XYZ file of C-alpha atoms in Angstrom:
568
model
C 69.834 148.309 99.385
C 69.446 144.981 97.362
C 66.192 143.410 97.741
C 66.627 139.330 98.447
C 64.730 138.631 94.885
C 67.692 140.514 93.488
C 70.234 139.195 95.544
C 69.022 135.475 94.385
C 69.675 136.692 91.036
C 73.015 137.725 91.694
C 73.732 134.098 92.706
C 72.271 133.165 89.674
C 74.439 135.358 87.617
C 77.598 134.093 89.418
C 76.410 130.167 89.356
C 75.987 130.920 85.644
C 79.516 133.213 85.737
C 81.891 130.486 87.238
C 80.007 127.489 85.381
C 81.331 128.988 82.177
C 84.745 129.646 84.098
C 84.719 126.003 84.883
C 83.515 124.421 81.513
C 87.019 125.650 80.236
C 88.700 124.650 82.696
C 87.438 121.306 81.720
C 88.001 122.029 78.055
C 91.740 122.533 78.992
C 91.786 119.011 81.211
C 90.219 117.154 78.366
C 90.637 118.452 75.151
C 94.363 119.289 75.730
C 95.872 117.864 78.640
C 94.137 114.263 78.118
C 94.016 114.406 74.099
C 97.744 115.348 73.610
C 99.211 112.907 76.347
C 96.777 110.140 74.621
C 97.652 111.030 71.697
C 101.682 111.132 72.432
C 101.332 107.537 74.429
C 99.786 105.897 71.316
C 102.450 106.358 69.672
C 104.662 104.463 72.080
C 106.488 107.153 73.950
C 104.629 106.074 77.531
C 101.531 103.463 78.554
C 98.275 104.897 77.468
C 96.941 102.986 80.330
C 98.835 105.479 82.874
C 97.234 108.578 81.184
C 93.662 107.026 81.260
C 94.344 106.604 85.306
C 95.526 109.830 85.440
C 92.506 111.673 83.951
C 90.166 109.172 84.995
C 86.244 109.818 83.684
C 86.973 113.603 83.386
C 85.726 113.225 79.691
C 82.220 112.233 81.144
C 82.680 114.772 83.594
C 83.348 117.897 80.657
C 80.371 116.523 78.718
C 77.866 116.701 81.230
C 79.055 120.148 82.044
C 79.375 121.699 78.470
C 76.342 120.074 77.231
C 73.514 120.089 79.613
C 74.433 121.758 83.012
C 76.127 125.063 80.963
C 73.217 125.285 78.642
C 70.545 124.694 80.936
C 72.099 127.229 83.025
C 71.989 130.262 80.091
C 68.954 129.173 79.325
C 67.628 129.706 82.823
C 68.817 133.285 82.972
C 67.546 133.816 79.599
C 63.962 133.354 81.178
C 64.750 134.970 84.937
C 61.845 137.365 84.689
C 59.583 134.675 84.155
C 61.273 131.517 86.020
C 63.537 133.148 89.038
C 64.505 129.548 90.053
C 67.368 127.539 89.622
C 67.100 124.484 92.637
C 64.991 122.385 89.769
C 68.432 122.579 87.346
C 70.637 121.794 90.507
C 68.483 119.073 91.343
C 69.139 117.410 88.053
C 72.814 117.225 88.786
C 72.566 115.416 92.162
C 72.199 111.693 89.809
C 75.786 113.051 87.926
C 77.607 113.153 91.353
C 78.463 109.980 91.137
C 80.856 110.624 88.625
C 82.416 113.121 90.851
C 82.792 110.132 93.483
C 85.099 108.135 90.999
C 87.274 111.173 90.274
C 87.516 112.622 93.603
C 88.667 108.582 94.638
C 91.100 108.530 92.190
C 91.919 111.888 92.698
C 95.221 110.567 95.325
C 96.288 107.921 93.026
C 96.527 110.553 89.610
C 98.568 112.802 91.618
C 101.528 110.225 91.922
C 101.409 109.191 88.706
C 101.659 112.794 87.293
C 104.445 112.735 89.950
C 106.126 109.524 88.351
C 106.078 109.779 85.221
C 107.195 113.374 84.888
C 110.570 111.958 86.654
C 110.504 108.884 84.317
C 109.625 110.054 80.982
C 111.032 113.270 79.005
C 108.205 113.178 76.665
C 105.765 112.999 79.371
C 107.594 116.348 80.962
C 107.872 118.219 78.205
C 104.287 117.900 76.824
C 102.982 118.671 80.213
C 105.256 121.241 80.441
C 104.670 122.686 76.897
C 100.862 123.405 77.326
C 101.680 125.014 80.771
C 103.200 127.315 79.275
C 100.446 128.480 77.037
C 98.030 131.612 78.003
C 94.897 129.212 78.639
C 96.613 127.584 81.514
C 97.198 131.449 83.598
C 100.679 130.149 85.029
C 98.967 127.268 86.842
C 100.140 123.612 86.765
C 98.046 120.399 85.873
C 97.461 119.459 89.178
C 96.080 122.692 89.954
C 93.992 122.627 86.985
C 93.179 118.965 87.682
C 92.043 120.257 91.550
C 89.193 122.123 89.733
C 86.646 119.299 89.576
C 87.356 118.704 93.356
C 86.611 122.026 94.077
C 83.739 122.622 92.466
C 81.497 120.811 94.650
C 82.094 122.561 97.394
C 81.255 125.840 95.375
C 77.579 124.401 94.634
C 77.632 123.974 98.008
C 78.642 127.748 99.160
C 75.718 129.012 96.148
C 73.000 127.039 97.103
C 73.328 127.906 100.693
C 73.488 131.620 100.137
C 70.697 131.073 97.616
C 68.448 129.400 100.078
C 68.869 131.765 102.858
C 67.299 134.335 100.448
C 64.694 132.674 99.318
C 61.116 132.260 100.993
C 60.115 128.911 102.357
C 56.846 129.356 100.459
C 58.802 129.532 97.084
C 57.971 126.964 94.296
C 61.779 126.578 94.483
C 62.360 125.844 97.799
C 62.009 122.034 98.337
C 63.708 121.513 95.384
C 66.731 123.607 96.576
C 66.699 122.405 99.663
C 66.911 118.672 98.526
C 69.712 119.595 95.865
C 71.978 121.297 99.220
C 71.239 117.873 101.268
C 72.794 115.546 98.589
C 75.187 118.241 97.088
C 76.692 118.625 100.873
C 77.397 114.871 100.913
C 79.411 115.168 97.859
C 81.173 118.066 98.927
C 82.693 116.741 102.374
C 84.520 114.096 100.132
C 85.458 116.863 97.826
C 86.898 118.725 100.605
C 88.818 115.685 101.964
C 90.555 115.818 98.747
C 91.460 119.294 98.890
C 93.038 118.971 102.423
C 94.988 115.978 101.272
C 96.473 118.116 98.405
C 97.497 120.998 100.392
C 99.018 118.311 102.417
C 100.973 117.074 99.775
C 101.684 120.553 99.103
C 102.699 121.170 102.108
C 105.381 118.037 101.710
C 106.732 118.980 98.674
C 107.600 122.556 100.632
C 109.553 120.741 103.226
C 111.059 118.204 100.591
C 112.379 121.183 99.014
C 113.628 122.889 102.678
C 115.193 119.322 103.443
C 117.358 119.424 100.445
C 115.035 116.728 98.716
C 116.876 114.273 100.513
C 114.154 113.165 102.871
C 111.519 110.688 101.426
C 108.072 112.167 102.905
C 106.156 113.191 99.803
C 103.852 110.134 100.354
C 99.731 110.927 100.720
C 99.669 109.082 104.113
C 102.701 110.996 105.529
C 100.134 114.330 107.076
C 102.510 117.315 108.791
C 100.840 117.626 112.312
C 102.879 120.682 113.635
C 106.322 122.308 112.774
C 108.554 124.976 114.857
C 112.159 126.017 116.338
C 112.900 124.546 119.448
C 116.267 124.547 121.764
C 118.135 120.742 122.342
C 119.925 120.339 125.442
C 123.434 119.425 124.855
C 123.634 115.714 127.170
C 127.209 116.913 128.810
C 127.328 120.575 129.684
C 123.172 121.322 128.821
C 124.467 124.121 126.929
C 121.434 125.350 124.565
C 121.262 124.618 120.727
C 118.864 125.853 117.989
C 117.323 123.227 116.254
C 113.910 122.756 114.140
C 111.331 119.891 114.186
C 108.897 118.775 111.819
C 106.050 116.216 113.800
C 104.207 114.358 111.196
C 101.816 111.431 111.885
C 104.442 108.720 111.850
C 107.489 110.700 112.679
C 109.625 113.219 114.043
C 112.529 115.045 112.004
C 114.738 116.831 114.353
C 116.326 119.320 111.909
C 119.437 121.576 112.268
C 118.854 125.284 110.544
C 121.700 125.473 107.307
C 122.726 128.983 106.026
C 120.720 129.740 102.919
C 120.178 133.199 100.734
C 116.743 131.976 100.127
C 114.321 130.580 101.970
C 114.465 128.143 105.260
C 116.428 125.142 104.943
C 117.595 122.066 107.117
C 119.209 119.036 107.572
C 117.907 116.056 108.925
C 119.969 115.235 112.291
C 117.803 112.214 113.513
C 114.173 110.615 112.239
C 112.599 109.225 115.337
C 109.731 106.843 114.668
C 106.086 107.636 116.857
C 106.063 103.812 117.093
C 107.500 103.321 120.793
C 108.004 106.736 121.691
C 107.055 108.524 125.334
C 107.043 112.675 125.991
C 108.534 113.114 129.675
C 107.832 116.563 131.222
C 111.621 117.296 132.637
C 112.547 120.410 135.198
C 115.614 122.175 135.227
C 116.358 125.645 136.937
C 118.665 126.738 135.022
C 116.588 126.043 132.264
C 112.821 126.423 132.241
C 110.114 124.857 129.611
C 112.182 121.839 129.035
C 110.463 118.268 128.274
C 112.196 114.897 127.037
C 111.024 113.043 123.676
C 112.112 109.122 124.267
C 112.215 106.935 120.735
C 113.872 104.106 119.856
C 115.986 105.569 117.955
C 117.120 108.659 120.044
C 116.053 110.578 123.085
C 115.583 114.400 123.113
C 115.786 116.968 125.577
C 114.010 120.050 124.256
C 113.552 123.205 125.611
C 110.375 125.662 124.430
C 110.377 129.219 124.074
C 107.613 129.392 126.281
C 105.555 127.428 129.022
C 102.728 127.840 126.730
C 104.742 126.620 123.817
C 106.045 123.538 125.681
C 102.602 122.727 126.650
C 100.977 122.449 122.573
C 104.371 120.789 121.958
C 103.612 118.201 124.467
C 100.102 118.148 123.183
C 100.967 117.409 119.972
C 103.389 114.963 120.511
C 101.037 112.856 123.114
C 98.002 112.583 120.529
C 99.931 112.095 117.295
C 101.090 109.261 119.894
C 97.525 108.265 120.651
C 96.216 108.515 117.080
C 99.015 106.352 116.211
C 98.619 103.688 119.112
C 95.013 103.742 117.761
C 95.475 103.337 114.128
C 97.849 99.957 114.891
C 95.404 98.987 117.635
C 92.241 99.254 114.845
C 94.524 97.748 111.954
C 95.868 94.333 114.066
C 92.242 93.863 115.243
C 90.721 93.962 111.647
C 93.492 91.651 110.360
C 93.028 89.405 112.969
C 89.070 89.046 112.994
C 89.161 89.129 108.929
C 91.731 86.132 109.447
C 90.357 84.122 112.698
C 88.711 81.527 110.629
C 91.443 80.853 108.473
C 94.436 78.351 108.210
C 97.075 79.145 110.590
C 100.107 81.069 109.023
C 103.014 79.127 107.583
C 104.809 77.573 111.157
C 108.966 77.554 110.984
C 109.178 74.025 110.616
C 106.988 73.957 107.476
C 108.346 77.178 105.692
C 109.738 76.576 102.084
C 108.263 72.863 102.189
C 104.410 74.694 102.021
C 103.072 77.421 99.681
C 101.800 80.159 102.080
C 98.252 82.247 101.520
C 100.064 85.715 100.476
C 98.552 88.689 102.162
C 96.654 90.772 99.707
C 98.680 94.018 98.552
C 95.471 96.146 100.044
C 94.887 95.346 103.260
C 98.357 96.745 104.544
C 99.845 99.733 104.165
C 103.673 99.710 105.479
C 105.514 96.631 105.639
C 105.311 93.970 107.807
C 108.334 93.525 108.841
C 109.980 96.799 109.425
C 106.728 99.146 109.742
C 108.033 101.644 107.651
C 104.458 102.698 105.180
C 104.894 101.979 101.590
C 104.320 104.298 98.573
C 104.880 104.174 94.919
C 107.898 105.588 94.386
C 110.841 104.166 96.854
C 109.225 101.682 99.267
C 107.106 99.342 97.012
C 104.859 96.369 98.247
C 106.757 92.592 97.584
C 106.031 89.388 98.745
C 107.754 86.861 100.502
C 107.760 83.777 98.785
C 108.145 81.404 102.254
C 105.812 83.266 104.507
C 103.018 85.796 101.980
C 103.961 88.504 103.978
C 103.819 91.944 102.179
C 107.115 93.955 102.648
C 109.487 96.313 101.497
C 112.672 96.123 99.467
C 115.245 96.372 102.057
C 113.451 93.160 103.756
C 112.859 91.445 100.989
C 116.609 91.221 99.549
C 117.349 87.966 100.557
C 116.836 84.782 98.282
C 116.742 81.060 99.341
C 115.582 77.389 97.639
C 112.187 76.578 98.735
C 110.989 73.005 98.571
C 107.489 73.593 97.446
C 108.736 75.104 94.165
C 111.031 72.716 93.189
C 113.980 73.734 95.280
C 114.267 76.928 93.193
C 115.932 80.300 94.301
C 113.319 82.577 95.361
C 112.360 86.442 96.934
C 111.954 85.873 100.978
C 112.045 88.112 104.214
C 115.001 88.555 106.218
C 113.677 86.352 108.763
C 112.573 83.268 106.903
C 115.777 83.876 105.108
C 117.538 82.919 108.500
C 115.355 80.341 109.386
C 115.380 78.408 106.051
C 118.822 78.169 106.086
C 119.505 77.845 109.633
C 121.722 80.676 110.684
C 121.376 83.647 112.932
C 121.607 87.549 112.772
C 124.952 87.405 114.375
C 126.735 84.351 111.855
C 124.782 86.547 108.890
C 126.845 89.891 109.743
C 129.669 87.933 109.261
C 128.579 86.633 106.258
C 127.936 90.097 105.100
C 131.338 90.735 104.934
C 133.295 93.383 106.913
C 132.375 96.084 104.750
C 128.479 95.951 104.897
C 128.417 96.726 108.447
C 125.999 99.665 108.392
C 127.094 102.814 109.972
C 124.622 103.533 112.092
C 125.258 100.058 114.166
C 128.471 100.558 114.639
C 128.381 104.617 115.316
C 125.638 104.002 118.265
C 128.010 101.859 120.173
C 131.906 103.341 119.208
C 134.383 104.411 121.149
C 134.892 107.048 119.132
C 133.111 108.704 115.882
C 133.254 111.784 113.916
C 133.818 113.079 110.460
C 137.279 113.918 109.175
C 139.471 114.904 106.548
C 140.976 111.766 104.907
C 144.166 111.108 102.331
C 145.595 108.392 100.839
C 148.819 108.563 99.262
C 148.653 110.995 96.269
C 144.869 111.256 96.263
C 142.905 114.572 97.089
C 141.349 115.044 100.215
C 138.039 113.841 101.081
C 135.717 114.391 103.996
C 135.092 110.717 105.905
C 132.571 109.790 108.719
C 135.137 107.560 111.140
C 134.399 105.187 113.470
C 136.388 103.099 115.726
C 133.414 100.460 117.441
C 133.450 99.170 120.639
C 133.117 95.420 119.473
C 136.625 96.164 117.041
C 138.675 98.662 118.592
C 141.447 97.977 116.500
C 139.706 98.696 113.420
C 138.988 101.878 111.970
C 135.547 101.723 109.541
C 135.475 105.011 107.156
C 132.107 105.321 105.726
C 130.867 108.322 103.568
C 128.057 109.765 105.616
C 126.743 108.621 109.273
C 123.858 106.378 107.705
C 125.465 104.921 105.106
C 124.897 101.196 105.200
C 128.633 100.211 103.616
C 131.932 100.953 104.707
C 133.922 103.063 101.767
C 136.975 101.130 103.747
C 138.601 99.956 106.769
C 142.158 100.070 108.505
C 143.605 97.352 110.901
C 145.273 99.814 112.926
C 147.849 97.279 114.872
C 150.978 97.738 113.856
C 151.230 101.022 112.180
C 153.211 104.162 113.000
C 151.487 107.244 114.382
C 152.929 110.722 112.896
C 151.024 113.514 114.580
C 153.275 116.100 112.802
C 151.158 118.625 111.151
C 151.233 118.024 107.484
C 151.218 121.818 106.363
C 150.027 125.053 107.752
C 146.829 124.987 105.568
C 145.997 121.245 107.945
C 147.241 122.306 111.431
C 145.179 119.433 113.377
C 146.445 116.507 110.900
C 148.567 113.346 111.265
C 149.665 110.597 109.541
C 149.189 106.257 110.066
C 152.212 104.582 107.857
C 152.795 101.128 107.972
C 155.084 99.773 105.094
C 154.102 101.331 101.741
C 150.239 101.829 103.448
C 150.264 105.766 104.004
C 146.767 107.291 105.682
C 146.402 110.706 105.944
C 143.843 112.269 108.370
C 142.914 115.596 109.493
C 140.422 117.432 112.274
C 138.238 120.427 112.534
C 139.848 120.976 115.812
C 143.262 120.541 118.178
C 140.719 119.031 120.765
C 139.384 116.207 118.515
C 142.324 115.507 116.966
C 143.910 114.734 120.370
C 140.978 112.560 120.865
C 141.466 110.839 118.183
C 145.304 110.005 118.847
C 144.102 109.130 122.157
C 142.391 106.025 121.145
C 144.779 105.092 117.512
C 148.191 105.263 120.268
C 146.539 102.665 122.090
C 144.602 100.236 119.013
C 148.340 100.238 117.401
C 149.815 98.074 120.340
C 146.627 96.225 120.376
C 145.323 97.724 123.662
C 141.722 98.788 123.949
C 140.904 101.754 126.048
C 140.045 100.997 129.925
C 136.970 103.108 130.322
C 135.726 103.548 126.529
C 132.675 105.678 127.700
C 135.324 108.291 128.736
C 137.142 108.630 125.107
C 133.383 109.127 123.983
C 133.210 111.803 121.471
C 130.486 114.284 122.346
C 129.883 115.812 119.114
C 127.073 118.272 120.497
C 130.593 120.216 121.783
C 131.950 120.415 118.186
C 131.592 123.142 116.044
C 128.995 122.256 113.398
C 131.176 122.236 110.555
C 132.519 118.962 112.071
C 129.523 117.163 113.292
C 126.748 115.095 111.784
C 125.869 112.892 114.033
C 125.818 111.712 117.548
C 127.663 108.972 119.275
C-alpha cells in the first residue's frame, strides 16, 4: 500500500504530466491556430481585429505556461528527494490568474465569432478546417481545443485538493498550499461557469441539428431547462397524440416526432413564449396525468406518462416561470432606479421635434419592443432614431422625417412610426397592402385553413397553406408555410365556377375554380377536407358568408399528418 509521501508524489508526477499535456495544447492555440488566421487576415482575406477577439490574451497565457510554470515544474521533480513540495510553485501562479479572468470573460463572445465567421468567410473555414485535420489536433475542433484554458483551472483545483489531504498540517508546504487552493478555487468557479455554458451551447447546436436547423436557439442566453415526449390532447374528440417538448428559459417548443434513419428529429408545431404563460393542473377520467400549459400564443393540454412525470413537468414549467418573472422583475427595477434621476423619456407630442437619450446597447438584452433577446447573428441591437429605444430588426423597419434632423428620413420603431405620422395599426395593414398580411393573423381567426395541393393553368403542382379569414370570407390568401408573413397570392372567390370533378385518378379529392380565362386548381389529402373546403368556396362564390363560421372550423388535430401544419 502507497504511503501518503508517495502518493503526494504521484500528484506531483501527474501536475507535472498534464502541464506538459497542456503547454501543447497551448502551442497548438497560439502558434497555429492564432499565427495562421493572423497571418491569413493580414493579408486582407478577413479583419485581423476579429481573430485578436477570438484568441484574446492566450499568447500571454502560453508564455507564462511554457516558460516559467512548465520549467519550474521539471525542475521541482528534478529535486523531489530533497524539496517534496510543490504549494510554493502553485502559489506563484495565483498573481497570473488574472489573465485567466479576461479569457474565461471573453470566452462567450470568441465562441460566436468562430461561429460567424466560419459561415461568412471561406478562407476563414478552410484554414480552421485545414489544421483540424492535422495529427496534433487528435480529431478535436478549435473550440474544444480553445475550452482547454477554461478547464484547466478547475484541474489545479482537483490536484491541490488531493495533494493537501495527503499532506501533514505540520508540513513546510502546507500554508502555502492551502493559500494557493483558496484563491485557485475562486478562479475555478468562473472557469466552471464557462464550461456549463459551453455544454449548453452544445447542447443547442444538438437540437438545432434535431430541429432541422430551422429554429434560431443557438444563442448563449437561450439555457435548455428540461426536454421529453409527452401526449397532446386533441381539443374535439381528446383523442391522444405523441408529441415532444423542449422547455428552455424563455420558451417552449412543442415539437412533432418526423421519420428519420438517423437520429431524433422534429418539427416545430408552436413556440410559446414563458412571458405570460400559467400551468393549470386539469383532471380527466378517461385520461389520467393530464395538466394545461396557457401562453399567449397557444394553450396545451398535455398528458404525462406518469403522475410522477406530470408532477417534474409541472415543476419545471412553474419555476422556469418564476425565474423568468424574476429576471424581468430585477431588470425593470435596475433600469428604472439607474434612470430615476434623469430627463423624462421623449413624450408623443415631442417625438421627431427632440433628439432622445438612446439607451446604451448593454444594459438590455432583448428588444424593447417585442421582448424577443437579441444575439449576433439574426436579431441584432438598432436604435430608434425618435424614441433611443434599443430593438430588433423586425421593429425597427419603419422610416419617417424627424424634425430635429432636418426633416430627414430616418430608422424608427413601429410605434413612433404610427405616431409620427398619425395613423393607426388598423389604416397601416391597409397600407401594407393585401399581400403582407402575415399568416399567422389571419390563420388564428379563419373560417377555414389547411395546406393543399395547388395548380394554376399549365404549372406543376405545388403544396399551399390556404386560408379563407373570418374578416374576408370571400377571399382566399395562399401563403407558402403557416408563418409566413406574405401571401404567395390571393383569389376573390365571387363569381367563379366551382368544378368538384376529380381531375384524374392520381388526385381523387381535387376540384377546380374557373372564372373566364382564370383556372385554379386545388387538391386535398382527404374526401373529408375537401368537402370542407367546398363547403365554405359554394357559399363565398355567391357572396354569402357562412352562418355559424366556428362550425366550418377545420380541426386539423383530426387530419392525418401529412396534411397538417398548423392549427386553426
Amino acid at each position: 500500500q502507497e504511503t501518503d509521501e508517495e502518493k503526494r508524489h504521484k500528484i506531483a508526477s501527474e501536475l507535472l504530466q498534464t502541464e506538459k499535456a497542456y503547454v501543447s495544447r497551448l502551442d497548438l492555440l497560439d502558434g497555429v491556430f492564432y499565427s495562421r488566421l493572423l497571418e491569413e487576415a493580414n493579408r486582407g482575406s478577413f479583419p485581423a481585429e476579429v481573430i485578436n477577439k477570438i484568441f484574446s490574451n492566450i499568447s500571454s497565457i502560453n508564455a507564462f505556461h511554457s516558460k516559467f510554470l512548465l520549467p519550474e515544474l521539471e525542475k521541482r521533480m528534478q529535486e523531489w528527494t530533497t524539496t517534496p513540495r510543490i504549494g510554493d510553485i502553485l502559489q506563484k501562479l495565483a498573481p497570473f490568474l488574472k489573465m485567466y479572468g479576461e479569457y474565461v470573460k471573453n470566452f462567450d463572445n470568441a465562441m460566436e465569432l468562430v461561429k460567424t465567421w466560419t459561415e461568412r468567410s471561406p478562407q476563414f473555414k478552410f484554414i480552421i478546417q485545414d489544421i483540424q485535420k492535422e495529427k496534433v489536433c487528435g480529431n478535436l475542433t478549435l473550440q474544444h481545443h480553445m475550452l482547454e484554458p477554461v478547464q484547466r483551472i478547475p484541474r489545479y483545483e482537483m490536484l491541490l485538493k488531493d495533494y493537501l489531504r495527503k499532506l501533514p498540517q505540520d508540513s513546510l508546504d502546507w500554508k502555502d498550499a492551502e493559500k494557493s487552493l483558496e484563491i485557485i478555487s475562486t478562479a475555478a468557479s468562473h472557469s466552471n461557469s464557462a464550461i456549463r455554458k459551453m455544454e449548453n451551447l452544445k447542447k443547442l447546436l444538438e437540437i438545432y441539428e434535431m430541429l432541422g436547423e430551422e429554429e434560431d436557439i443557438v444563442n448563449p442566453s437561450n439555457e435548455l431547462i428540461k426536454e421529453g415526449q409527452i401526449l397532446k390532447l386533441a381539443a374535439r374528440n381528446t383523442s391522444a397524440q405523441e408529441r415532444y417538448l423542449f422547455l428552455f428559459n424563455n420558451m417552449l417548443l412543442y415539437c412533432v416526432p418526423k421519420f428519420s434513419l438517423v437520429g431524433s428529429k422534429f418539427s416545430v408545431r408552436t413556440r410559446v413564449g414563458i412571458d405570460g404563460m400559467k400551468i393549470i393542473e386539469t383532471h380527466n377520467e378517461e385520461y389520467p396525468h393530464t395538466f394545461q400549459v396557457s401562453g399567449k400564443e397557444r394553450t396545451l393540454e398535455l398528458q404525462a406518462s406518469s403522475e410522477q412525470d406530470k408532477e417534474e413537468w409541472i415543476k419545471a414549467l412553474q419555476n422556469t416561470i418564476e425565474a423568468f418573472q424574476q429576471r424581468n422583475e430585477t431588470f425593470r427595477n435596475a433600469i428604472a432606479k439607474e434612470y430615476e434621476d434623469m430627463p423624462v423619456e421623449v413624450s408623443n407630442a415631442e417625438l421627431g421635434k427632440r433628439a432622445p437619450r438612446w439607451i446604451r446597447d448593454n444594459e438590455v438584452t432583448m428588444c424593447m419592443k417585442c421582448k424577443e433577446p437579441f444575439n449576433a447573428l439574426t436579431r441584432r441591437r438598432h436604435h430608434c432614431r425618435a424614441c433611443g429605444h434599443v430593438v430588433c430588426w423586425k421593429c425597427s423597419d419603419y422610416k419617417a422625417h424627424l424634425e430635429y434632423d432636418g426633416n430627414k428620413l430616418n430608422k424608427v420603431c413601429k410605434d413612433c412610426y404610427h405616431v409620427i405620422i398619425g395613423c393607426t395599426d388598423s389604416e397601416e395593414k391597409k397600407k401594407k397592402g393585401i399581400l403582407e398580411i402575415e399568416s399567422a393573423e389571419v390563420s388564428g381567426n379563419s373560417v377555414i385553413c389547411s395546406f393543399l395541393q395547388y395548380m394554376e393553368k399549365s404549372k406543376p403542382w405545388q403544396k399551399a397553406w390556404c386560408v379563407i379569414p373570418k374578416q374576408e370570407a370571400l377571399v382566399l390568401y395562399m401563403y407558402g408555410a403557416p408563418q409566413d408573413v406574405k401571401a404567395l397570392a390571393t383569389i376573390p372567390l365571387l363569381g367563379y365556377a366551382v368544378d368538384d370533378t376529380p381531375r384524374s385518378a392520381d388526385l381523387p379529392h381535387s376540384f377546380k375554380l374557373t372564372q373566364s380565362k382564370s383556372v385554379h386548381s386545388f387538391a386535398a389529402d382527404n374526401e373529408e377536407l375537401k368537402q370542407k373546403w367546398l363547403k365554405v368556396i359554394h357559399l363565398a362564390v355567391k357572396g354569402e358568408t357562412p352562418e355559424c363560421q366556428n362550425e366550418l372550423q377545420v380541426n386539423l388535430e383530426e387530419q392525418p399528418e401529412s396534411s397538417k401544419t398548423f392549427e386553426c
